[in-house]
Coordinates of N, CA and C in Angstrom, one line a residue:
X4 N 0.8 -1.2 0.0 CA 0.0 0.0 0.0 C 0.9 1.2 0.0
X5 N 0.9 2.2 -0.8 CA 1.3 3.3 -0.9 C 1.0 4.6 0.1
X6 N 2.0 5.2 0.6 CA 1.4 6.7 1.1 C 0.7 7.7 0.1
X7 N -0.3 8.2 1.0 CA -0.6 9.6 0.6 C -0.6 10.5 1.3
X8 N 0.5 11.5 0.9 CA 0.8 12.5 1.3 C -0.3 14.1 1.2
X9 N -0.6 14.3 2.2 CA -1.8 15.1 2.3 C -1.1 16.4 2.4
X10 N 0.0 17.1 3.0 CA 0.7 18.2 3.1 C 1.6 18.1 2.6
X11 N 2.1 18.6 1.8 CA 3.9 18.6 1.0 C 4.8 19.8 1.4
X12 N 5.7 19.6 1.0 CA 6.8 20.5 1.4 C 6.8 21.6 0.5
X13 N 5.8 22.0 -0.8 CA 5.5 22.9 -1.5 C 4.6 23.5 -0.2
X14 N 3.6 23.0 -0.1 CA 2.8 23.5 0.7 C 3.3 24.0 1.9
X15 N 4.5 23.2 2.6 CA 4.9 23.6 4.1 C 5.4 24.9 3.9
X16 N 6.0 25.1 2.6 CA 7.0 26.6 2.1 C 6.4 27.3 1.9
X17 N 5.3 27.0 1.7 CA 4.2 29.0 1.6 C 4.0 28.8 2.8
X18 N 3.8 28.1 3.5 CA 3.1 28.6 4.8 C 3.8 29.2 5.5
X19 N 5.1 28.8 5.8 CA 6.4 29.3 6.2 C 6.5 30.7 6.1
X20 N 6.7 30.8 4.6 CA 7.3 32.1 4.1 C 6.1 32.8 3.9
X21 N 5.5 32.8 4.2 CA 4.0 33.3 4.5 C 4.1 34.0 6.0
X22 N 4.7 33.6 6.6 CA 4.9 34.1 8.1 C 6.2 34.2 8.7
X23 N 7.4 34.3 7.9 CA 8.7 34.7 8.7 C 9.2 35.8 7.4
X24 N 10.3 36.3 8.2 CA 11.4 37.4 7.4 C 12.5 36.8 6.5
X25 N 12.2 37.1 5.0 CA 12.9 36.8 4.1 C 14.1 38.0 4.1
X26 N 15.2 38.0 4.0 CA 16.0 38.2 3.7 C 17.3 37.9 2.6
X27 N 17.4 39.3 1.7 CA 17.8 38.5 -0.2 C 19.6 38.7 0.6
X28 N 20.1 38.0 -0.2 CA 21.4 37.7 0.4 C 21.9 38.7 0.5
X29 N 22.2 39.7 -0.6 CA 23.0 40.7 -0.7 C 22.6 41.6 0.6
X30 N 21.4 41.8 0.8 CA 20.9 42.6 2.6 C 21.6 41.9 3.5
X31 N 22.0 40.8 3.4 CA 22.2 39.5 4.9 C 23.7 40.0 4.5
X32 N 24.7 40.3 4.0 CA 26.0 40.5 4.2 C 26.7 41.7 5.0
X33 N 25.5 42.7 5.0 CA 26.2 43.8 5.5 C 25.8 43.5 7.5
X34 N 25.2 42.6 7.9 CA 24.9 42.4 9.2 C 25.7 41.2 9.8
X35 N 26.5 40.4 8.7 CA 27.4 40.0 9.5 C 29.0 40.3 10.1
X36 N 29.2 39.7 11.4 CA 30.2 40.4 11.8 C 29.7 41.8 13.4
X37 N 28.1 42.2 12.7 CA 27.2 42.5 13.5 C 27.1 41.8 15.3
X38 N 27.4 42.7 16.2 CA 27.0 42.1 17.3 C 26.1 41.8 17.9
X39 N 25.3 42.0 17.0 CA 23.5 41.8 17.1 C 22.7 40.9 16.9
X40 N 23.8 40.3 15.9 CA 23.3 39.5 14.5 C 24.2 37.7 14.8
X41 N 23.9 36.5 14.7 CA 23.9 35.7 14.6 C 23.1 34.5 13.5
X42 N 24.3 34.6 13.1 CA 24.0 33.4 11.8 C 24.0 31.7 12.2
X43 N 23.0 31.4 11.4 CA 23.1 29.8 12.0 C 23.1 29.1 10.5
X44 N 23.9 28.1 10.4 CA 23.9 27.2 9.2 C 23.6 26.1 9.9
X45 N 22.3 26.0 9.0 CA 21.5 24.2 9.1 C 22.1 23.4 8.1
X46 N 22.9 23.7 7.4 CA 23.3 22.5 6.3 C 24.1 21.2 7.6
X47 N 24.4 20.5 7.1 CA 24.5 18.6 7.1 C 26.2 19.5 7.1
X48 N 27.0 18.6 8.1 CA 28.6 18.9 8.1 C 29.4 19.1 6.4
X49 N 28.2 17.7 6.0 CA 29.2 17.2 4.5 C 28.9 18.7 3.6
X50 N 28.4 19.0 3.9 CA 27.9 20.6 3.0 C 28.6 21.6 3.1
X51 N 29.1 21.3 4.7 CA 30.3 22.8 4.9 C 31.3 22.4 4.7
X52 N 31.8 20.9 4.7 CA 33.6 20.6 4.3 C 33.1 20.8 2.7
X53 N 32.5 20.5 2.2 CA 32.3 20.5 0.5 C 32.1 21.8 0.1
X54 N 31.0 22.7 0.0 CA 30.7 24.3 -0.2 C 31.8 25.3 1.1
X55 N 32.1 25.1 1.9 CA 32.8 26.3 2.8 C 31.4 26.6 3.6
X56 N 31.9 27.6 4.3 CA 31.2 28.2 5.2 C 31.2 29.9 5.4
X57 N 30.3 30.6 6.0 CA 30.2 32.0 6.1 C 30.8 31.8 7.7
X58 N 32.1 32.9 7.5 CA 32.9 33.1 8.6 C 31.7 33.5 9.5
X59 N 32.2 32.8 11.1 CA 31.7 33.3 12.8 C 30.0 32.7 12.4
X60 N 29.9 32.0 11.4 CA 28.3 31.4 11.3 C 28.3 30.2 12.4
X61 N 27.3 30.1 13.1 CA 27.0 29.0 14.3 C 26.7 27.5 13.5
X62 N 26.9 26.5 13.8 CA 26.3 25.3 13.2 C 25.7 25.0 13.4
X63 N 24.2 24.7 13.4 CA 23.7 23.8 14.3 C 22.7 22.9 13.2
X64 N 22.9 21.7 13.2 CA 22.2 20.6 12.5 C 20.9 20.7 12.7
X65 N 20.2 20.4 11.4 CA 18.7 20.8 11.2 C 17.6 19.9 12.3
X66 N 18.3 18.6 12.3 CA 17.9 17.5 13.3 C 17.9 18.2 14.7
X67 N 18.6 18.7 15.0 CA 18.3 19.5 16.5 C 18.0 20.6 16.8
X68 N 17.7 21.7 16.0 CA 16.8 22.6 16.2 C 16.2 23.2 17.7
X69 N 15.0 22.2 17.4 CA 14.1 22.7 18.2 C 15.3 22.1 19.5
X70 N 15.8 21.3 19.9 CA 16.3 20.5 21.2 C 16.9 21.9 21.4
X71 N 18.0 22.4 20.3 CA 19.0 23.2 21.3 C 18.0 25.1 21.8
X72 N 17.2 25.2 20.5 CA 16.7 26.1 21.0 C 16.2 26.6 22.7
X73 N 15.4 25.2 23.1 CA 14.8 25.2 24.1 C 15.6 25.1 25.5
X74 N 15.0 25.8 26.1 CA 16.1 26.1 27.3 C 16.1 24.6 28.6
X75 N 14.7 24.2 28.2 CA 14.6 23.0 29.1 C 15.3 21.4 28.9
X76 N 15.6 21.8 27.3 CA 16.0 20.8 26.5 C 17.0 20.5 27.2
X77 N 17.7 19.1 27.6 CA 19.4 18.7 27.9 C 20.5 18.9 26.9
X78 N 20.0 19.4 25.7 CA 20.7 19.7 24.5 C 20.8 21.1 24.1
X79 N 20.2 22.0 24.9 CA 20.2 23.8 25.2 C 21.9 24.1 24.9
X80 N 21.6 24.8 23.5 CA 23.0 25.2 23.5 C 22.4 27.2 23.8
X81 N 23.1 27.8 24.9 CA 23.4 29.0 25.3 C 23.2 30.4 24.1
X82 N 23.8 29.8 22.9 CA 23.8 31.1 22.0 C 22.3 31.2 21.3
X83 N 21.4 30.5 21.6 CA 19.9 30.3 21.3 C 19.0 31.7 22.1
X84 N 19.9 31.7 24.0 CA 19.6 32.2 24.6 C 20.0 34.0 24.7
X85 N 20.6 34.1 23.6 CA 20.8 35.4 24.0 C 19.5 36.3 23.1
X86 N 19.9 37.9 23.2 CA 19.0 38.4 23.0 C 19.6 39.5 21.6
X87 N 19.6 38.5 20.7 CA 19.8 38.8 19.6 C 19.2 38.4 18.3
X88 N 19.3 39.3 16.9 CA 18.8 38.8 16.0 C 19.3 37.3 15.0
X89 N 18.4 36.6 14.9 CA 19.1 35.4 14.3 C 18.4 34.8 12.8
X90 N 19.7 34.7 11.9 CA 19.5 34.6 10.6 C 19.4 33.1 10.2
X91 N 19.3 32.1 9.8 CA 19.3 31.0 9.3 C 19.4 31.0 7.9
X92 N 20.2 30.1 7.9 CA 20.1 29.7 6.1 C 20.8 28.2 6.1
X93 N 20.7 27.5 5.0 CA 20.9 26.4 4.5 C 21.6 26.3 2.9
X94 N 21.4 25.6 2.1 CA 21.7 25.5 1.0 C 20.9 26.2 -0.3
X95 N 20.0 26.3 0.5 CA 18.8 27.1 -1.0 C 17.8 27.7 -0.2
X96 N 17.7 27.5 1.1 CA 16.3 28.0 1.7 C 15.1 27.7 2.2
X97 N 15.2 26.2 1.5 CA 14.0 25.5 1.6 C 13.7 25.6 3.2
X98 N 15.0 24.8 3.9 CA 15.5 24.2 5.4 C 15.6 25.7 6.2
X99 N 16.0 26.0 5.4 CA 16.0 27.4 6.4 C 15.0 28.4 6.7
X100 N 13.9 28.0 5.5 CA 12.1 29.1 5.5 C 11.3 28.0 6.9
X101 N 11.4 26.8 6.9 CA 10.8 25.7 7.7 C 11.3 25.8 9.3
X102 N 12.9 26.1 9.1 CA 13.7 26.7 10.6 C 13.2 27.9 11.2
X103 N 13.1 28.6 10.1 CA 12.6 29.8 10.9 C 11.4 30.2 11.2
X104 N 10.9 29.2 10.7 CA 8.8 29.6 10.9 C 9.0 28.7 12.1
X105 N 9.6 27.5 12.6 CA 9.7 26.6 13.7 C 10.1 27.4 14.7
X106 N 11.5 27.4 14.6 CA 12.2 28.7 15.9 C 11.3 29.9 16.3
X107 N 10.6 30.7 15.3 CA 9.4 31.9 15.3 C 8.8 31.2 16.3
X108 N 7.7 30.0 15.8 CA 6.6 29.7 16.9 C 7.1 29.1 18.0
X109 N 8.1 28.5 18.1 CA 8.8 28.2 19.6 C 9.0 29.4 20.4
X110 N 9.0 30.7 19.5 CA 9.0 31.8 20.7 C 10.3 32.6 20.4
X111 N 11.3 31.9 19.9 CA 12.6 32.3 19.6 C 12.3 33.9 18.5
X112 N 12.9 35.2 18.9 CA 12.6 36.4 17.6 C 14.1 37.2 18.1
X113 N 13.8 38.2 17.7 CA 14.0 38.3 16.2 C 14.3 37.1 15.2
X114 N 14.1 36.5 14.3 CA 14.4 35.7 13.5 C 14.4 35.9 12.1
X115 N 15.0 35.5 11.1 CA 14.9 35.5 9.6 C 15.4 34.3 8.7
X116 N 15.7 34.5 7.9 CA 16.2 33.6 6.9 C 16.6 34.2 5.5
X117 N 18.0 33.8 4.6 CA 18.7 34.3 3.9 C 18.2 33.1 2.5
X118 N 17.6 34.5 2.0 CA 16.4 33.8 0.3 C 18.0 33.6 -0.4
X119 N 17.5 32.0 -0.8 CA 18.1 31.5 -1.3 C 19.3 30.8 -0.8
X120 N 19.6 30.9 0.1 CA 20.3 30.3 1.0 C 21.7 30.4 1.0
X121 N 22.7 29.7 1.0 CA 24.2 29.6 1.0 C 24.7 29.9 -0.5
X122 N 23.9 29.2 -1.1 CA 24.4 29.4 -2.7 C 23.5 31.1 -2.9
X123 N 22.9 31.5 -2.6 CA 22.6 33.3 -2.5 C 24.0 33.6 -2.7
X124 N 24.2 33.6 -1.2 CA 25.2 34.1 -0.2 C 26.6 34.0 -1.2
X125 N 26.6 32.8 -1.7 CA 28.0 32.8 -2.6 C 28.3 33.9 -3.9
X126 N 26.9 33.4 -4.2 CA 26.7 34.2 -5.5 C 26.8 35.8 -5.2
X127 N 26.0 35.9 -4.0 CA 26.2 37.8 -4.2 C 27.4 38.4 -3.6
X128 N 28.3 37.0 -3.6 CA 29.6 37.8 -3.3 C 30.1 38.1 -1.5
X129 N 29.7 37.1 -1.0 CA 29.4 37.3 0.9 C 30.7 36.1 1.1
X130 N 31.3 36.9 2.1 CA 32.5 36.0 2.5 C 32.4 34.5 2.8
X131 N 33.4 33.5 2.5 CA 33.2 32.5 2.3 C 34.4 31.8 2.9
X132 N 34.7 30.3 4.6 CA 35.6 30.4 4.7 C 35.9 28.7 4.4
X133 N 36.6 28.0 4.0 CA 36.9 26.7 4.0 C 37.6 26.2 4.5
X134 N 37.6 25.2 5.1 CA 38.6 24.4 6.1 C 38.8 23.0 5.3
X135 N 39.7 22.0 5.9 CA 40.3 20.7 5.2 C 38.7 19.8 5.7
X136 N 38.3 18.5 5.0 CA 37.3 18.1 5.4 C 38.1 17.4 5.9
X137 N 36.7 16.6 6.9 CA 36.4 15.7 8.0 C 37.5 14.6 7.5
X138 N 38.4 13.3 8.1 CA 37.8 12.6 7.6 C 37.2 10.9 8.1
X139 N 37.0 10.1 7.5 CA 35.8 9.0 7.9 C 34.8 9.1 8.0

């Protein structure tokens, strides 16, 4: 027997971006570096040893999210807690419009996300830093 999928991920993305702050990449470069401003990259590790990374960007894996956001969570990472603006982005945006409508209704704000995501970010020219990958 087959699934039927009643909600899709087309549909999760209007809903989303329907209700959080899009931000076009070229806007998102002049705020980092900002003391106000913290950047989170949801991409998967293999994404940042392979594409690079936006210098002083936070990591935090899409799979834990909500855990570190939450303060009650055993998984509460600290920089969730402060009282700053926080950007997300991913590889295109998809992960990052769904992060930020998540973190939004968890209560977490200021919040946004960078249209189009990492590959924006490359393209409009936003600093970019690479390290040796992982290995195993």
């Amino acid at each position: 027997m087959s699934q039927t999928i009643t909600r899709g991920f087309k549909t999760m993305l209007a809903e989303a971006n329907a209700k959080i702050e899009t931000i076009p990449a070229a806007e998102a470069i002049p705020l980092l570096g900002r003391e106000d401003t913290v950047f989170v990259d949801l991409r998967d590790r293999r994404e940042l040893d392979r594409e690079g990374r936006i210098p002083g960007a936070v990591h935090c894996p899409r799979g834990m999210l909500e855990f570190w956001i939450d303060p009650e969570s055993p998984y509460h990472k600290p920089v969730f807690a402060q009282d700053k603006t926080f950007v997300f982005f991913c590889a295109a945006g998809w992960r990052s419009a769904l992060s930020t409508a998540t973190a939004q209704e968890m209560g977490l704000k200021p919040v946004a996300h960078i249209e189009g995501g990492f590959t924006a970010w490359r393209e409009a020219g936003g600093p970019v830093e690479t390290e040796t990958p992982l290995k195993g």
